Amino acid sequence: MGPCSSVLLLFLLAWSEPLRGQQHHLVEYMERRLATLEERLAQCQDQSSRHAAELRDFKNKMLPLLEVAEKEREALRTEADTIAGRVDRLEREVDYLEVQNSAPPCVDLQEKETEGPGAKGKSRRNEKYDRITDCDYTVAQVRSMKILKRFGGPAGMWTKDPLGPAEKIYVFDGTQNDTALVFPRLRDFTLAMAARKASRIRVPFPWVGSGQLVYGGFLYYARRPPGGPKATGELENTLQLIKFHLANRTVVDSSVFPAEELLPPYALSEDTYIDLAADEEGLWAVYATRDDARHLCLAKLDPQTLDTEQQWDTPCPRENAEAAFVICGTLYVVYNTRPASRARIQCTFDASGTLTPEQAALSYFPRRYGAHTSLRYNPRERQLYAWDDGYQIVYKLEMRKKEEEV
């Protein structure tokens, strides 16, 4: 080996000594880190074992409690079903008792014909009505209901035109408004963004209450006379009937309703003073006055001229009344209570006298949300379109023929 090789070997040996020292320190450091990690893993395993044991103990304690809760829930469910069955039986018994206990006579045929105050046209009061059609059906029961959706405020009215397009829907939201929504079909009204599918009809005078009616292509509604009672010389709560052409968007006729000092006919719908209705016989109005503040009045209107053809004082009380409708010349008044319960037809009045109180069915409506603010009968479909606390509901009616007079 030459002198250069010896020098190089000595240099490498001198340089490797520090490297071996650094490697030794690195190994010791890694061993310490591994020992620390092993210690922590052991602690995690101990904690996991302890938590698993606690969870098993908790599960063992909770299983009996859950079994007891499940048994109690089943017992409560059974009890609720039993109570529901008892309530249904009780309601059927109440229905039976109400049918058995006849209502007071709806009309006194011995009363003399009198002219109502402020009557217009050929107004006759409390005289038997001569039917203009062969309509002889009455309500047997409210067969079913369909809750369509919730749209608008708590009070309003929605309907179809019984003489117009079969699918078109008219919606009147609120008791003081001037804009109605029109939907081309029922399906469009049921959509989530229904208002986008609707066309809008603005009337020149805001309506009062929820007693509007769409009939034969016209909108009939009540408004307050311009300027109020002092300006017109009319008494308080005298209203004006408006006949509005829906296609032309014009007022074609108007008339001050021939009754003074009007009261809300339904004690549970205090914003409505005149409730308009249509049936197979034509156009009707339900109202009340201070002359007999306890009972409803019924009037037959001429849809062409808005003249009042006949008027009747009915035995149906205003107290707890929420809405009404007319079928084949018979007024059906629906009652409820201020803490909303199940509505029921509690009083009927047949203007023609062919339906006696003993023959009238006093039916309950299915359970709902609150109280009706409007009920519109469609004679073409034999259905009711109801507005109940902002919910739009369709009631299917089961009909039967009226019995012949005894």
Coordinates of C-alpha atoms in Angstrom, one line a residue:
M1 CA 0.0 0.0 0.0
G2 CA 1.4 3.3 -0.9
P3 CA 1.7 6.4 1.2
C4 CA -1.4 8.0 -0.4
S5 CA -3.6 5.0 0.3
S6 CA -2.5 5.0 4.0
V7 CA -3.4 8.7 4.3
L8 CA -6.8 8.1 2.8
L9 CA -7.6 5.2 5.0
L10 CA -6.6 7.1 8.1
F11 CA -8.9 10.0 7.0
L12 CA -11.9 7.7 6.5
L13 CA -11.5 6.1 9.8
A14 CA -11.3 9.5 11.5
W15 CA -14.5 10.7 9.8
S16 CA -16.5 7.6 10.4
E17 CA -16.1 7.8 14.2
P18 CA -18.5 10.8 14.5
L19 CA -21.0 9.2 12.1
R20 CA -21.2 6.1 14.3
G21 CA -21.9 8.3 17.3
Q22 CA -24.7 10.2 15.6
Q23 CA -26.3 6.9 14.4
H24 CA -26.2 5.6 18.0
H25 CA -28.0 8.7 19.3
L26 CA -30.6 8.5 16.5
V27 CA -31.3 4.9 17.3
E28 CA -31.7 5.7 21.0
Y29 CA -34.1 8.6 20.1
M30 CA -36.2 6.3 17.9
E31 CA -36.4 3.7 20.6
R32 CA -37.6 6.3 23.1
R33 CA -40.3 7.6 20.7
L34 CA -41.5 4.0 20.0
A35 CA -41.6 3.3 23.8
T36 CA -43.7 6.5 24.2
L37 CA -46.1 5.5 21.4
E38 CA -46.5 2.0 22.8
E39 CA -47.3 3.4 26.2
R40 CA -50.0 5.7 24.7
L41 CA -51.4 2.9 22.7
A42 CA -51.7 0.8 25.8
Q43 CA -53.5 3.7 27.6
C44 CA -55.9 4.1 24.6
Q45 CA -56.6 0.3 24.7
D46 CA -57.3 0.6 28.5
Q47 CA -59.6 3.6 27.9
S48 CA -61.4 1.8 25.1
S49 CA -61.8 -1.3 27.2
R50 CA -63.2 0.8 30.0
H51 CA -65.6 2.7 27.7
A52 CA -66.8 -0.6 26.2
A53 CA -67.4 -2.0 29.6
E54 CA -69.4 1.2 30.6
L55 CA -71.4 1.0 27.3
R56 CA -72.3 -2.6 28.0
D57 CA -73.4 -1.7 31.6
F58 CA -75.4 1.2 30.2
K59 CA -77.0 -1.0 27.6
N60 CA -77.8 -3.6 30.2
K61 CA -79.5 -0.9 32.3
M62 CA -81.4 0.6 29.3
L63 CA -82.8 -2.5 27.7
P64 CA -85.3 -3.2 30.6
L65 CA -86.4 0.5 30.5
L66 CA -86.9 0.4 26.8
E67 CA -89.0 -2.8 27.1
V68 CA -91.1 -1.1 29.7
A69 CA -91.5 2.0 27.5
E70 CA -92.5 0.0 24.5
K71 CA -95.1 -1.9 26.6
E72 CA -96.5 1.5 27.9
R73 CA -96.6 2.9 24.3
E74 CA -98.5 -0.1 23.1
A75 CA -100.9 0.3 26.1
L76 CA -101.4 4.0 25.3
R77 CA -102.0 3.2 21.6
T78 CA -104.6 0.6 22.5
E79 CA -106.2 3.0 24.9
A80 CA -106.2 5.8 22.3
D81 CA -107.8 3.4 19.7
T82 CA -110.4 2.5 22.3
I83 CA -111.2 6.2 23.1
A84 CA -111.4 7.0 19.3
G85 CA -113.9 4.1 18.9
R86 CA -116.0 5.4 21.8
V87 CA -115.9 9.0 20.4
D88 CA -117.1 7.7 17.0
R89 CA -119.9 5.7 18.6
L90 CA -120.9 8.7 20.6
E91 CA -120.9 10.9 17.5
R92 CA -123.1 8.4 15.7
E93 CA -125.5 8.3 18.7
V94 CA -125.6 12.1 18.8
D95 CA -126.4 12.2 15.1
Y96 CA -129.2 9.6 15.7
L97 CA -130.6 11.6 18.6
E98 CA -130.5 14.9 16.5
V99 CA -132.3 13.2 13.7
Q100 CA -134.9 11.8 16.0
N101 CA -135.5 15.2 17.7
S102 CA -137.1 17.2 14.9
A103 CA -136.2 20.9 14.4
P104 CA -138.9 23.6 14.7
P105 CA -140.9 24.2 11.5
C106 CA -138.9 26.1 9.0
V107 CA -141.7 28.3 7.6
D108 CA -145.2 29.4 8.7
L109 CA -147.4 29.2 5.6
Q110 CA -150.2 31.1 7.3
E111 CA -148.2 34.3 7.5
K112 CA -149.5 37.1 5.3
E113 CA -147.4 38.4 2.4
T114 CA -145.6 41.5 3.4
E115 CA -143.2 43.8 1.7
G116 CA -139.8 43.9 3.2
P117 CA -138.4 47.4 4.1
G118 CA -136.6 48.8 1.1
A119 CA -137.5 45.8 -1.1
K120 CA -136.7 46.1 -4.8
G121 CA -138.6 44.4 -7.5
K122 CA -141.2 41.8 -6.7
S123 CA -140.3 41.1 -3.1
R124 CA -142.5 38.7 -1.1
R125 CA -141.7 37.7 2.5
N126 CA -142.3 34.4 4.1
E127 CA -144.3 33.0 1.2
K128 CA -143.9 29.5 0.0
Y129 CA -141.4 29.3 -2.9
D130 CA -142.6 27.8 -6.2
R131 CA -139.7 25.8 -7.5
I132 CA -138.5 26.6 -11.1
T133 CA -136.9 23.2 -11.6
D134 CA -137.6 19.6 -10.8
C135 CA -134.8 19.6 -8.3
D136 CA -135.8 17.3 -5.4
Y137 CA -132.6 16.3 -3.7
T138 CA -131.4 16.8 -0.2
V139 CA -128.2 16.1 1.7
A140 CA -128.0 12.5 3.2
Q141 CA -124.6 12.9 4.6
V142 CA -121.1 14.4 4.1
R143 CA -119.5 11.4 2.6
S144 CA -115.8 12.4 2.6
M145 CA -113.4 15.3 2.5
K146 CA -110.1 16.1 0.7
I147 CA -107.7 18.6 2.1
L148 CA -106.3 20.2 -1.0
K149 CA -103.6 22.6 0.3
R150 CA -103.1 25.7 2.5
F151 CA -103.1 28.9 0.6
G152 CA -103.7 32.5 1.8
G153 CA -105.0 33.8 5.1
P154 CA -107.4 32.3 7.6
A155 CA -110.5 33.7 5.9
G156 CA -111.4 33.6 2.2
M157 CA -113.4 31.8 -0.4
W158 CA -112.6 29.5 -3.4
T159 CA -115.0 28.1 -5.9
K160 CA -115.8 27.0 -9.4
D161 CA -118.4 28.5 -11.8
P162 CA -121.3 25.9 -11.9
L163 CA -122.3 27.3 -15.3
G164 CA -118.8 28.1 -16.6
P165 CA -115.7 26.1 -17.5
A166 CA -115.6 22.9 -15.4
E167 CA -111.9 23.2 -14.5
K168 CA -111.3 26.8 -13.8
I169 CA -110.7 27.7 -10.1
Y170 CA -111.4 31.2 -8.5
V171 CA -109.7 32.1 -5.3
F172 CA -110.6 35.1 -3.1
D173 CA -108.1 35.6 -0.3
G174 CA -109.1 37.8 2.7
T175 CA -112.3 39.6 3.7
Q176 CA -111.3 43.0 2.3
N177 CA -109.5 42.7 -1.0
D178 CA -109.8 43.8 -4.6
T179 CA -107.8 41.1 -6.5
A180 CA -108.9 37.5 -7.2
L181 CA -106.7 34.7 -8.5
V182 CA -107.9 32.5 -11.4
F183 CA -106.3 29.1 -12.1
P184 CA -106.9 27.3 -15.4
R185 CA -107.3 23.9 -13.6
L186 CA -107.3 22.4 -10.2
R187 CA -103.9 20.8 -10.7
D188 CA -102.3 24.2 -11.2
F189 CA -103.7 25.3 -7.9
T190 CA -102.2 22.4 -6.1
L191 CA -98.7 23.2 -7.1
A192 CA -96.2 24.5 -4.6
M193 CA -95.7 27.8 -6.4
A194 CA -99.4 28.0 -7.4
A195 CA -99.6 31.8 -7.6
R196 CA -97.2 31.8 -10.6
K197 CA -99.8 29.8 -12.5
A198 CA -102.6 32.2 -11.7
S199 CA -104.0 35.1 -13.6
R200 CA -105.3 38.1 -11.6
I201 CA -108.6 39.9 -11.8
R202 CA -108.8 43.2 -10.1
V203 CA -112.3 44.5 -9.3
P204 CA -113.0 48.2 -9.1
F205 CA -114.4 48.1 -5.6
P206 CA -113.0 45.9 -2.7
W207 CA -115.3 43.1 -1.5
V208 CA -116.5 42.8 2.1
G209 CA -116.4 39.5 3.9
S210 CA -116.1 36.1 2.3
G211 CA -119.6 35.9 0.7
Q212 CA -118.6 36.2 -3.0
L213 CA -120.0 34.0 -5.7
V214 CA -119.0 33.2 -9.3
Y215 CA -122.1 32.3 -11.4
G216 CA -122.6 32.2 -15.1
G217 CA -119.4 34.1 -16.0
F218 CA -120.1 36.9 -13.4
L219 CA -118.7 37.7 -10.0
Y220 CA -121.3 38.7 -7.5
Y221 CA -120.1 40.3 -4.3
A222 CA -120.9 42.9 -1.6
R223 CA -119.2 46.2 -1.1
R224 CA -119.8 49.2 1.2
P225 CA -121.5 52.1 -0.6
P226 CA -119.2 54.9 -1.6
G227 CA -118.7 57.5 1.1
G228 CA -120.2 55.4 3.8
P229 CA -123.7 55.7 5.4
K230 CA -123.5 59.4 6.1
A231 CA -122.7 60.2 2.4
T232 CA -125.4 58.0 1.0
G233 CA -128.1 58.5 3.5
E234 CA -128.3 54.8 4.2
L235 CA -128.3 53.2 7.6
E236 CA -125.3 51.6 9.1
N237 CA -124.1 48.3 7.5
T238 CA -126.2 48.7 4.4
L239 CA -124.3 47.0 1.6
Q240 CA -124.3 47.2 -2.2
L241 CA -124.3 44.2 -4.4
I242 CA -122.0 44.3 -7.4
K243 CA -122.3 42.2 -10.6
F244 CA -118.9 42.1 -12.3
H245 CA -118.3 40.6 -15.8
L246 CA -115.3 38.4 -15.4
A247 CA -114.4 38.3 -19.2
N248 CA -114.9 42.0 -19.9
R249 CA -113.6 43.1 -16.5
T250 CA -116.5 45.6 -16.1
V251 CA -119.3 46.2 -13.7
V252 CA -122.6 45.5 -15.5
D253 CA -125.0 46.1 -12.6
S254 CA -125.3 47.1 -8.9
S255 CA -128.0 47.4 -6.4
V256 CA -128.3 48.4 -2.7
F257 CA -129.3 45.3 -0.9
P258 CA -132.9 45.8 0.4
A259 CA -132.3 45.2 4.1
E260 CA -131.3 47.8 6.7
E261 CA -129.1 47.5 9.7
L262 CA -127.4 44.3 8.5
L263 CA -125.7 42.0 11.0
P264 CA -123.2 39.2 10.3
P265 CA -125.5 36.2 9.7
Y266 CA -122.8 33.8 11.2
A267 CA -121.7 34.7 14.7
L268 CA -118.4 32.8 14.0
S269 CA -117.7 34.8 10.7
E270 CA -118.1 38.4 11.8
D271 CA -116.7 39.9 8.7
T272 CA -119.4 38.6 6.4
Y273 CA -122.7 40.5 6.2
I274 CA -124.2 39.0 3.0
D275 CA -123.4 35.4 2.0
L276 CA -124.3 34.7 -1.7
A277 CA -125.0 31.1 -2.8
A278 CA -126.0 29.3 -6.0
D279 CA -127.9 26.1 -6.5
E280 CA -130.0 24.4 -9.1
E281 CA -132.7 27.1 -8.6
G282 CA -130.4 30.1 -9.1
L283 CA -129.0 32.8 -6.9
W284 CA -129.6 33.3 -3.1
A285 CA -128.5 35.5 -0.3
V286 CA -128.1 34.7 3.4
Y287 CA -128.2 37.7 5.8
A288 CA -129.5 39.0 9.1
T289 CA -130.9 42.2 10.4
R290 CA -131.5 43.9 13.8
D291 CA -135.2 43.3 13.3
D292 CA -134.6 39.7 14.4
A293 CA -131.0 39.6 15.6
R294 CA -131.3 36.0 16.7
H295 CA -132.1 34.3 13.3
L296 CA -131.0 34.1 9.7
C297 CA -132.9 35.5 6.7
L298 CA -132.9 34.1 3.2
A299 CA -133.6 35.9 0.0
K300 CA -134.0 34.7 -3.6
L301 CA -132.3 37.0 -6.1
D302 CA -132.7 37.6 -9.8
P303 CA -129.2 37.0 -11.2
Q304 CA -129.9 39.3 -14.2
T305 CA -131.1 42.4 -12.4
L306 CA -130.1 41.7 -8.7
D307 CA -133.7 42.3 -7.7
T308 CA -134.9 40.5 -4.6
E309 CA -137.7 38.2 -5.7
Q310 CA -138.6 36.7 -2.3
Q311 CA -137.5 36.9 1.3
W312 CA -137.9 34.6 4.3
D313 CA -137.3 34.7 8.1
T314 CA -135.8 31.4 9.0
P315 CA -135.8 29.6 12.4
C316 CA -132.0 29.0 12.1
P317 CA -130.2 30.8 14.9
R318 CA -127.1 33.1 14.3
E319 CA -125.4 31.9 17.5
N320 CA -122.5 29.5 16.8
A321 CA -123.3 29.6 13.0
E322 CA -120.2 29.6 10.9
A323 CA -121.3 29.1 7.3
A324 CA -124.2 28.0 5.1
F325 CA -125.1 26.7 1.6
V326 CA -128.2 26.1 -0.5
I327 CA -129.2 23.0 -2.4
C328 CA -132.5 22.6 -4.3
G329 CA -134.0 25.6 -2.5
T330 CA -133.1 24.4 0.9
L331 CA -130.8 26.3 3.2
Y332 CA -128.3 24.2 5.3
V333 CA -126.7 26.1 8.2
V334 CA -123.4 24.8 9.6
Y335 CA -122.7 25.3 13.3
N336 CA -119.5 25.1 15.4
T337 CA -118.2 26.5 18.7
R338 CA -115.7 29.3 19.3
P339 CA -113.1 26.8 20.5
A340 CA -113.2 25.0 17.2
S341 CA -114.7 21.5 17.2
R342 CA -116.5 19.4 14.7
A343 CA -118.9 21.3 12.4
R344 CA -122.4 20.0 11.8
I345 CA -125.5 20.8 9.8
Q346 CA -127.8 21.7 12.7
C347 CA -130.6 23.7 11.0
T348 CA -132.3 23.4 7.6
F349 CA -134.9 25.6 5.9
D350 CA -136.7 24.6 2.8
A351 CA -138.2 27.6 1.0
S352 CA -140.5 25.4 -1.0
G353 CA -141.8 23.5 2.0
T354 CA -141.2 20.0 0.5
L355 CA -138.6 19.0 3.0
T356 CA -139.9 18.7 6.5
P357 CA -137.7 19.0 9.6
E358 CA -138.2 15.3 10.3
Q359 CA -136.8 14.4 6.8
A360 CA -133.7 16.6 7.0
A361 CA -130.4 14.9 7.9
L362 CA -128.4 16.8 10.4
S363 CA -124.9 15.6 9.4
Y364 CA -121.5 16.1 10.9
F365 CA -118.5 17.2 8.9
P366 CA -115.3 15.2 9.1
R367 CA -112.7 16.4 11.6
R368 CA -110.8 19.5 10.4
Y369 CA -108.6 22.4 11.6
G370 CA -110.8 25.2 12.7
A371 CA -114.1 26.8 11.5
H372 CA -115.3 27.4 7.9
T373 CA -115.4 31.0 6.7
S374 CA -117.1 29.9 3.5
L375 CA -118.9 27.0 1.9
R376 CA -119.7 27.0 -1.8
Y377 CA -121.9 24.3 -3.3
N378 CA -121.3 23.3 -6.9
P379 CA -124.6 21.8 -8.3
R380 CA -122.8 20.3 -11.3
E381 CA -120.4 18.3 -9.1
R382 CA -122.5 18.0 -5.9
Q383 CA -119.5 19.0 -3.9
L384 CA -118.7 21.8 -1.4
Y385 CA -115.7 24.0 -1.7
A386 CA -114.7 25.1 1.8
W387 CA -112.2 27.6 3.2
D388 CA -111.1 26.5 6.7
D389 CA -108.4 28.5 8.5
G390 CA -106.4 28.9 5.3
Y391 CA -107.0 25.3 4.2
Q392 CA -108.9 24.6 1.0
I393 CA -111.1 21.6 1.3
V394 CA -113.5 19.7 -0.9
Y395 CA -116.4 17.8 0.6
K396 CA -118.2 15.1 -1.3
L397 CA -122.0 15.0 -0.5
E398 CA -124.2 11.9 -0.6
M399 CA -127.6 12.9 -1.8
R400 CA -131.1 11.4 -1.6
K401 CA -134.5 12.5 -3.0
K402 CA -136.8 14.6 -0.9
E403 CA -139.9 12.9 0.4
E404 CA -143.2 14.1 -0.9
E405 CA -145.2 16.4 1.3
V406 CA -147.5 14.7 3.7

